[in-house]
Coordinates of C-alpha atoms and ligand atoms in Angstrom, one line a residue:
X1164 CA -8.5 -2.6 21.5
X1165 CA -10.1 -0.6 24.5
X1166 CA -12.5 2.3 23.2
X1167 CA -13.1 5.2 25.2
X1168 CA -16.1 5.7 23.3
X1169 CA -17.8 2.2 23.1
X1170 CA -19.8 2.7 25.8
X1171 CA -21.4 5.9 25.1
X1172 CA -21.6 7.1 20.9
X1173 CA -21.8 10.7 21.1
X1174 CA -24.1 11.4 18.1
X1175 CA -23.1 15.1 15.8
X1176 CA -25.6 17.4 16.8
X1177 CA -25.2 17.6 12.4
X1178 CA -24.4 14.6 10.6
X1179 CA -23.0 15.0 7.5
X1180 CA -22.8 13.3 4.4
X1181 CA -19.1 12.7 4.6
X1182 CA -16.7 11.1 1.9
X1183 CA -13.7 9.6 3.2
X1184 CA -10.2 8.8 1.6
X1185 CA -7.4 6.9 3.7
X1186 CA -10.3 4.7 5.8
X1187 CA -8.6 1.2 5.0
X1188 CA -5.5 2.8 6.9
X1189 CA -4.7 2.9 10.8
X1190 CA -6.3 5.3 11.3
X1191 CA -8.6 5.7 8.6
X1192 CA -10.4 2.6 10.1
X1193 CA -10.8 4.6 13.6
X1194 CA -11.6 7.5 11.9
X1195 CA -14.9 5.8 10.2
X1196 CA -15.5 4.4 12.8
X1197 CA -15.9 7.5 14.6
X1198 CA -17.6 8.9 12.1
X1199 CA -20.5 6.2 11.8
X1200 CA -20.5 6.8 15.6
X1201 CA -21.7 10.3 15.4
X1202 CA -24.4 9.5 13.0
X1203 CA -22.3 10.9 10.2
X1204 CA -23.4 9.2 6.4
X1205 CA -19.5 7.9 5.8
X1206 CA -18.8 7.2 2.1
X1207 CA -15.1 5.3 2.3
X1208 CA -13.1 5.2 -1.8
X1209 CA -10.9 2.8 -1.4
X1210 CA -8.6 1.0 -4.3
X1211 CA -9.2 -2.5 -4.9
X1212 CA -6.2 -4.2 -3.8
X1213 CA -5.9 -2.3 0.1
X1214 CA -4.6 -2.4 3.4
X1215 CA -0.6 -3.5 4.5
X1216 CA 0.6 -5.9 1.3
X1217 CA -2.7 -5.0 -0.3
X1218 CA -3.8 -7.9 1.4
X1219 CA -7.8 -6.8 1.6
X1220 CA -9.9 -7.7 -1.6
X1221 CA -13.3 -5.4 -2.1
X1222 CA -15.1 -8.0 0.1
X1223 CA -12.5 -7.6 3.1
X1224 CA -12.4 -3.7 2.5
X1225 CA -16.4 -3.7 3.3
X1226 CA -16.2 -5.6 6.2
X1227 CA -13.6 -3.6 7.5
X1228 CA -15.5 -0.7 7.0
X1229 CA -19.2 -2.2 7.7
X1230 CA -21.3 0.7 8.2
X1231 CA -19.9 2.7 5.6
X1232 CA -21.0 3.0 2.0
X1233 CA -17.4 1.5 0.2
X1234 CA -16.4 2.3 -3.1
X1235 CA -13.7 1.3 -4.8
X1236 CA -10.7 3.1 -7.8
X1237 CA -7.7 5.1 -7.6
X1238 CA -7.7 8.2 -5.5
X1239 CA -4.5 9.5 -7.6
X1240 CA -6.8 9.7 -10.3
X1241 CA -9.2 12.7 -11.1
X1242 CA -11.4 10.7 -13.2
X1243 CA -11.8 8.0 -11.4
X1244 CA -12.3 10.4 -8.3
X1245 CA -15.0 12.0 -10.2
X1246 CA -16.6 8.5 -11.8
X1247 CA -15.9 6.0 -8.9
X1248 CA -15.5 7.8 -5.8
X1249 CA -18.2 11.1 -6.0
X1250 CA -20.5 9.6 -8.8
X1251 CA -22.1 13.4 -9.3
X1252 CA -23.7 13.1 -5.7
X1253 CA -23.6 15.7 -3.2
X1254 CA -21.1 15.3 0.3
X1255 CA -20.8 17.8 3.0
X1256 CA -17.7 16.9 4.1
X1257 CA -13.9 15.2 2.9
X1258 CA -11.7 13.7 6.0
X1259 CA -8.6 12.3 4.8
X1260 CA -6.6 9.9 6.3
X1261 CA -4.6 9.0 3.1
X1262 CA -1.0 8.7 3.2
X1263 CA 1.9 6.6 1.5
X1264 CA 2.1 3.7 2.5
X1265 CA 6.1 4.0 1.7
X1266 CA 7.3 7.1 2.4
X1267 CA 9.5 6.4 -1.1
X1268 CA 9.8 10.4 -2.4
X1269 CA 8.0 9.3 -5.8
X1270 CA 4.6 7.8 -3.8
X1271 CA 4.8 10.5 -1.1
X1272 CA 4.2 13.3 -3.6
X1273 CA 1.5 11.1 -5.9
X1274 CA -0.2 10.4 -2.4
X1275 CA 0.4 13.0 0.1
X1276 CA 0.4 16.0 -2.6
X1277 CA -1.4 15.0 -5.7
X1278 CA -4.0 12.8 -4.5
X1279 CA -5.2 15.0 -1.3
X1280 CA -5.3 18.0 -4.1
X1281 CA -7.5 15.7 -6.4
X1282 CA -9.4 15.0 -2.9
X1283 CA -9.7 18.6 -2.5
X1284 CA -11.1 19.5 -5.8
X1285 CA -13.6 16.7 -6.1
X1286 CA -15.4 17.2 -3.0
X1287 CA -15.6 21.3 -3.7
X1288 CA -16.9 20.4 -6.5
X1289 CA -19.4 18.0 -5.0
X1290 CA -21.0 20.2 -2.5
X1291 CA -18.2 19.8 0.1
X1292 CA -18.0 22.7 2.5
X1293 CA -15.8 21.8 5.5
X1294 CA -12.3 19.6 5.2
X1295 CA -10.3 17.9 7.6
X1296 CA -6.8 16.5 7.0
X1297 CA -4.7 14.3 9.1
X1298 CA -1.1 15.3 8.6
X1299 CA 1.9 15.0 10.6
X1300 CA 3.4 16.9 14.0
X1301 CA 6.8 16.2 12.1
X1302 CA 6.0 19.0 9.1
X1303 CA 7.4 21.7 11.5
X1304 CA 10.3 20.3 10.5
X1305 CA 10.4 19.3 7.2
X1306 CA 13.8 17.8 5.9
X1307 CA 12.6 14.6 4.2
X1308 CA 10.0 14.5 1.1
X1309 CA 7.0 12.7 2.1
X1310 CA 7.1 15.8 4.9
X1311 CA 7.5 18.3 2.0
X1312 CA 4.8 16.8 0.2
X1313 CA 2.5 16.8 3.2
X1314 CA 3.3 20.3 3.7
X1315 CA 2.0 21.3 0.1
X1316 CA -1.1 19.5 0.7
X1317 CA -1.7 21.6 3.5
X1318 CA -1.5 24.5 2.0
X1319 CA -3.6 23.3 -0.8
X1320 CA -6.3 22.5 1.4
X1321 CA -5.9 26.0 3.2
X1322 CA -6.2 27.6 -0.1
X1323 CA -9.0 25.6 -1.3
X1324 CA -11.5 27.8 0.2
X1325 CA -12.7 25.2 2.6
X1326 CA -13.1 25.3 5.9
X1327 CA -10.4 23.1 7.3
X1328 CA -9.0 21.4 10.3
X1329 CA -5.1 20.4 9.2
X1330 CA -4.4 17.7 12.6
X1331 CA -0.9 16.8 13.6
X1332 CA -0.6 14.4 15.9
X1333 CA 2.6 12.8 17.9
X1334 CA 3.5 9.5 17.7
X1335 CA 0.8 6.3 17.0
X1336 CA 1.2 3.6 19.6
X1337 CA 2.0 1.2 16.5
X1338 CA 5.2 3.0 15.9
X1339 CA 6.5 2.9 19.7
X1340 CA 5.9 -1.1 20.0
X1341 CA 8.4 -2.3 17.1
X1342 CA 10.9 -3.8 19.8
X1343 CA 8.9 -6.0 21.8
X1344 CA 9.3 -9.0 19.7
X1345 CA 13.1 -8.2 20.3
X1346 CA 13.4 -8.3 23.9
X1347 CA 10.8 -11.4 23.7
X1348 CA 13.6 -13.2 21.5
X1349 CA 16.1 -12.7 24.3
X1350 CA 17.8 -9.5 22.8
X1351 CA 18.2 -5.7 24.3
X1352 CA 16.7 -2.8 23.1
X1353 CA 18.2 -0.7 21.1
X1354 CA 18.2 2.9 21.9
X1355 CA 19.8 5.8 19.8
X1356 CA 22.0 7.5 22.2
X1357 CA 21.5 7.6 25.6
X1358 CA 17.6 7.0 24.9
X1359 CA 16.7 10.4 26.0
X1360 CA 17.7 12.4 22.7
X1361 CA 13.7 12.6 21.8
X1362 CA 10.7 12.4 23.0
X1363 CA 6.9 12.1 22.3
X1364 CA 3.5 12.4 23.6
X1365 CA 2.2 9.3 22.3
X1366 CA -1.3 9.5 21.3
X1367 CA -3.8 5.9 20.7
X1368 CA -6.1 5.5 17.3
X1369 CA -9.5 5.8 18.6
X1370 CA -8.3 8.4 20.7
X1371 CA -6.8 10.6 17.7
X1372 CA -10.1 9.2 15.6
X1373 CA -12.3 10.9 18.0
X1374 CA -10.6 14.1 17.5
X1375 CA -10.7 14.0 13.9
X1376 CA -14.4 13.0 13.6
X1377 CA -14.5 16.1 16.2
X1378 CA -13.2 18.6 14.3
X1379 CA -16.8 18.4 11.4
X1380 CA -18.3 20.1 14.6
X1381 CA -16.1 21.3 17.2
X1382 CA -15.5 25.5 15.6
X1383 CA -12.8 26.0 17.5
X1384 CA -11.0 23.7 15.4
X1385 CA -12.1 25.0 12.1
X1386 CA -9.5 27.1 10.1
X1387 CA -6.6 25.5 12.2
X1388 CA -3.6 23.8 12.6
X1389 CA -3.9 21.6 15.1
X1390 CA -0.9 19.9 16.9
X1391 CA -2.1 17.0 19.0
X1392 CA -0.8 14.6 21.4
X1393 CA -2.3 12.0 24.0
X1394 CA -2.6 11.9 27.8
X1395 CA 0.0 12.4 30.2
X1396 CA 3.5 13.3 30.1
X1397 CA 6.0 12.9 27.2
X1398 CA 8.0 9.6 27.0
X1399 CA 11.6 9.0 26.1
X1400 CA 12.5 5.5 24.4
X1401 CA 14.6 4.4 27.5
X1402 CA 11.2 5.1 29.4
X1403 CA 9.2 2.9 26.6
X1404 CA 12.1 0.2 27.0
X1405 CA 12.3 0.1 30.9
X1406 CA 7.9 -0.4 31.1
X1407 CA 8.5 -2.8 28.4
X1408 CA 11.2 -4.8 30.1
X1409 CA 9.0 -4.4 33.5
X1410 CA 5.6 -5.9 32.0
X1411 CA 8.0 -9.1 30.6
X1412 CA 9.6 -9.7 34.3
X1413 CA 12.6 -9.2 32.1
X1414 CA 16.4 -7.5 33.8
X1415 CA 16.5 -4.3 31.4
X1416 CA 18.9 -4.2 28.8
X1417 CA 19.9 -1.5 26.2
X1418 CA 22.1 -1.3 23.3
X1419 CA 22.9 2.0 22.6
X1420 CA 23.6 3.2 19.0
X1421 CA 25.2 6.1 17.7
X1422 CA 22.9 8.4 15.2
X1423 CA 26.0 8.5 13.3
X1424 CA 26.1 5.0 12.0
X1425 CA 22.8 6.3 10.0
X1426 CA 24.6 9.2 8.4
X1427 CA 27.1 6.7 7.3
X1428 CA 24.8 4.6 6.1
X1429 CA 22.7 7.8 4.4
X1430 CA 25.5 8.7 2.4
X1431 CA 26.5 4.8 1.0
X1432 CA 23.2 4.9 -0.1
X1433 CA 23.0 8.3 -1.5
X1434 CA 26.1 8.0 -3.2
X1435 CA 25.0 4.4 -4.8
X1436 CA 21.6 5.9 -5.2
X1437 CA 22.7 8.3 -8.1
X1438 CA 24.0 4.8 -10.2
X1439 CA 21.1 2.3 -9.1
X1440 CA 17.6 4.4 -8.3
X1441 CA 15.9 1.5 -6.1
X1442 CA 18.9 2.9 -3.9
X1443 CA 18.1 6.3 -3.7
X1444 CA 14.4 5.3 -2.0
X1445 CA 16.5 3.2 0.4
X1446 CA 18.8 6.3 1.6
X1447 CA 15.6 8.5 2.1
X1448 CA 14.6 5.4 4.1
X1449 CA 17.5 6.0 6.1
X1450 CA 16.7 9.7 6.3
X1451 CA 13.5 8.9 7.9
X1452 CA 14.8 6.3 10.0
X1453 CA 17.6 8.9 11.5
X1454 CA 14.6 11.8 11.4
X1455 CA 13.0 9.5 14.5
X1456 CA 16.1 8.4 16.4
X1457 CA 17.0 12.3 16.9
X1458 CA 14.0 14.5 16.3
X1459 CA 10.9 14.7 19.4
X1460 CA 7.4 14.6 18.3
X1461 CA 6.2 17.4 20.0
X1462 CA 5.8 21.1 19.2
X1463 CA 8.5 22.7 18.3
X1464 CA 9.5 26.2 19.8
X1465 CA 10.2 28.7 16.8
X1466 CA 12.1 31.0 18.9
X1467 CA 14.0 28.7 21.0
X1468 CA 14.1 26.1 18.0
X1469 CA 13.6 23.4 21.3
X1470 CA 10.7 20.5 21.1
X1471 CA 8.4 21.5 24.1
X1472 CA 6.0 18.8 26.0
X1473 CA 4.2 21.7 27.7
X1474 CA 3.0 23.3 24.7
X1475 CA 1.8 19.9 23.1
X1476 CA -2.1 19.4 23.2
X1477 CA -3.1 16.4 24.8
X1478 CA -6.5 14.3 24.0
X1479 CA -8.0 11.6 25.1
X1480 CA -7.4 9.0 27.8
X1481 CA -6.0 5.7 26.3
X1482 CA -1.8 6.0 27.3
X1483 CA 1.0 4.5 25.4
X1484 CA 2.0 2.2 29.0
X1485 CA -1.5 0.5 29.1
X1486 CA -1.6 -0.3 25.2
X1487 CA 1.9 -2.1 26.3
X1488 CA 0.3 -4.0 29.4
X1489 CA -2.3 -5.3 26.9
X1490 CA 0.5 -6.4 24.1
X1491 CA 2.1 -8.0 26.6
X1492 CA -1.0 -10.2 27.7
X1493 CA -1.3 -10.8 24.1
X1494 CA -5.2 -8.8 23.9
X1495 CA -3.7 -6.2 20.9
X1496 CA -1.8 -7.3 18.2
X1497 CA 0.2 -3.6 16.2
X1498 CA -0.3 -4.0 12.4
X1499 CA 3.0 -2.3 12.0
X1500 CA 2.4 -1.5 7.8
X1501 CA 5.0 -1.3 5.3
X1502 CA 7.2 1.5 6.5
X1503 CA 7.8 0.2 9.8
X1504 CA 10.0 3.1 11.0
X1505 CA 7.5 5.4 11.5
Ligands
NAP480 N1 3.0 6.5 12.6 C1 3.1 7.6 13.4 O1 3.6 7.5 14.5 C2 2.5 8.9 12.9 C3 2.6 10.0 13.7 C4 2.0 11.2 13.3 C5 1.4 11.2 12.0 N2 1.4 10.2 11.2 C6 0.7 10.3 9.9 O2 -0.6 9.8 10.0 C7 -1.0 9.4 8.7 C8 -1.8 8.1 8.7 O3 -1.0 7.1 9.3 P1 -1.6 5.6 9.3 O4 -0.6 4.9 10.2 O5 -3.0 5.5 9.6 O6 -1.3 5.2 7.8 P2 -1.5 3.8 7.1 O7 -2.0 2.8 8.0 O8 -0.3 3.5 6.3 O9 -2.7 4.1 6.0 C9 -2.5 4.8 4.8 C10 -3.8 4.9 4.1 O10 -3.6 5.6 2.9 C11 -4.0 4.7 1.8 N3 -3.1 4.8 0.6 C12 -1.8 4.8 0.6 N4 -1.4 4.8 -0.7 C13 -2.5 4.8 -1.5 C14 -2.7 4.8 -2.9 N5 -1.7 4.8 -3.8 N6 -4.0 4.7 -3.3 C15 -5.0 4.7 -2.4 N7 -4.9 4.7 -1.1 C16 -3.6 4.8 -0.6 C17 -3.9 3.3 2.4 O11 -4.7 2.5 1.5 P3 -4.4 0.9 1.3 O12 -5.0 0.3 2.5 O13 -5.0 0.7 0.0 O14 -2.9 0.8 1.3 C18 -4.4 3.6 3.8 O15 -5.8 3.6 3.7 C19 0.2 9.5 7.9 O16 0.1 10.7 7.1 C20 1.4 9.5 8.8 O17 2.5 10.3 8.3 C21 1.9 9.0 11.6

């Protein structure tokens, strides 16, 4: 993984005592590390069985976050926020990376909603002046739960009385690489449309890391929402499929599918859902999956109701095309997680 900042830490000119929820997550991990980079004093509550499968034990969680003070219970929990996590110390500062690991509607609201407002309220009550709270460019348009759920977070946190710094960023680079296996195997890629429906300013971890860790110092960034996107123009997914194709020497080749074979598939699964529940999580699966193939991640015009690339922030240096190059000679490897259509 290249890091802009590797070469040069730039230190807070006011490290913090900063408590940290989310860190064994994409980009939780970056975030700490950014943190720890500045100088900040990173406390990282984690839960005992973490990361994608709940594959890291407390021993794995450490490493990952070496640096960091790691403790370990269940953020969902006020007590064991208060017992585990805080342990009646001071912090100055909560950065949240936390977010369901699903997207099912039941752990979305325990995790986006509940949890970030048990976040909230523990480190207010700690000391905690100053929050930051990575959310989600796709909450301007909120038609699927774990987006409603975000949303009420948000406006917790704004209500809290902190000062905050609410960042929405585009697209992660994990979430654009899903195909190349696909086209590896021999097989086209599949394109919703004509591949040009949507688009996105894709944006990398340590570059959206550095942002966050940014915003404990950075006051024009305090008491805002903060739409954020990476270098560079937005991309299409014919555009992601064609560089793809041209890194593997392959002759392109698309597949295009209609969004409506998702609505179709939405409303089997709705329907079934009211009889069998498990099915009901698999529909808003669906929803989420159709939310991507026609909706850009980019800001989104409220008087035109049109996604618009020129009003997207941009940050950083690291672009979606270069990330690709180094898949492709096999120096990255994308931990996709669990929900693997985001
Ligand atoms: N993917 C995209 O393109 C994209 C674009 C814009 C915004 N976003 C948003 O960015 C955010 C972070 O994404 P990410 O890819 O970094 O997420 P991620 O890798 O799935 O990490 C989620 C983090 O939340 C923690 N978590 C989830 N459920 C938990 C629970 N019940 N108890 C304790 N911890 C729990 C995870 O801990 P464990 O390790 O213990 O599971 C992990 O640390 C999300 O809100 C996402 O909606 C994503």
């Amino acid at each position: 993984m290249t890091d802009p900042e590797a070469a040069s830490p730039p230190t807070s000119p006011q490290p913090r005592r900063v408590f940290v929820i989310g860190a064994t997550g994409t980009i939780g991990q970056a975030t700490a590390r950014a943190l720890l980079r500045r100088g900040h004093d990173v406390t990282c509550f984690v839960r005992p069985r973490a990361g994608v499968g709940g594959r890291l034990d407390n021993g794995a969680s450490a490493r990952l976050l070496a640096g960091a003070t790691v403790r370990f219970g269940d953020v969902r929990d006020a007590g064991s926020l208060a017992r585990d996590g805080i342990r009646g110390e001071r912090f100055d500062a909560l950065v949240s990376c936390l977010a369901s690991r699903t997207g099912a509607p039941r752990d979305a609201w325990a995790v986006e909603h509940r949890a970030q407002v048990n976040a909230i309220a523990a480190a207010r009550a700690a000391g905690a002046t100053q929050a930051v709270l990575l959310s989600a460019i796709c909450v301007q348009k909120p038609l699927l739960e774990f987006q409603k759920a975000k949303l009420a977070a948000e406006r917790a946190l704004v209500e809290s009385g902190l000062a905050y710094s609410i960042v929405r960023p585009t697209a992660f680079f994990k979430s654009l690489s899903g195909q190349l296996g696909r086209l590896r195997r021999g097989k086209p890629y599949l394109l919703f449309g004509d591949g040009a429906l949507t688009a996105c300013k894709p944006i990398s971890d340590d570059d959206l890391a550095a942002y966050i860790a940014d915003c404990l110092d950075r006051d024009e960034r305090r008491n805002r929402i903060l739409p954020i996107g990476g270098p560079g123009d937005a991309i299409t997914p014919r555009q992601q499929g064609e560089r793809l194709f041209e890194l593997l020497g392959l002759e392109p080749r698309f597949r295009e599918v209609s969004p409506r074979v998702l609505d179709a598939i939405i409303g089997v699964l709705a329907a079934l859902g009211r009889v069998v529940p498990a099915l009901a999580d698999k529909a808003e699966f669906a929803r989420i999956g159709r939310y991507y193939a026609t909706e850009s991640m980019l800001v989104l015009d409220p008087h035109t109701g049109r996604y618009d690339a020129a009003a997207t922030p941009s940050t950083g240096s690291d672009t979606l095309f270069d990330y690709y190059a180094r898949l492709v000679r096999g120096e990255e490897s994308a931990e996709r997680g669990d929900h693997a259509v985001f």
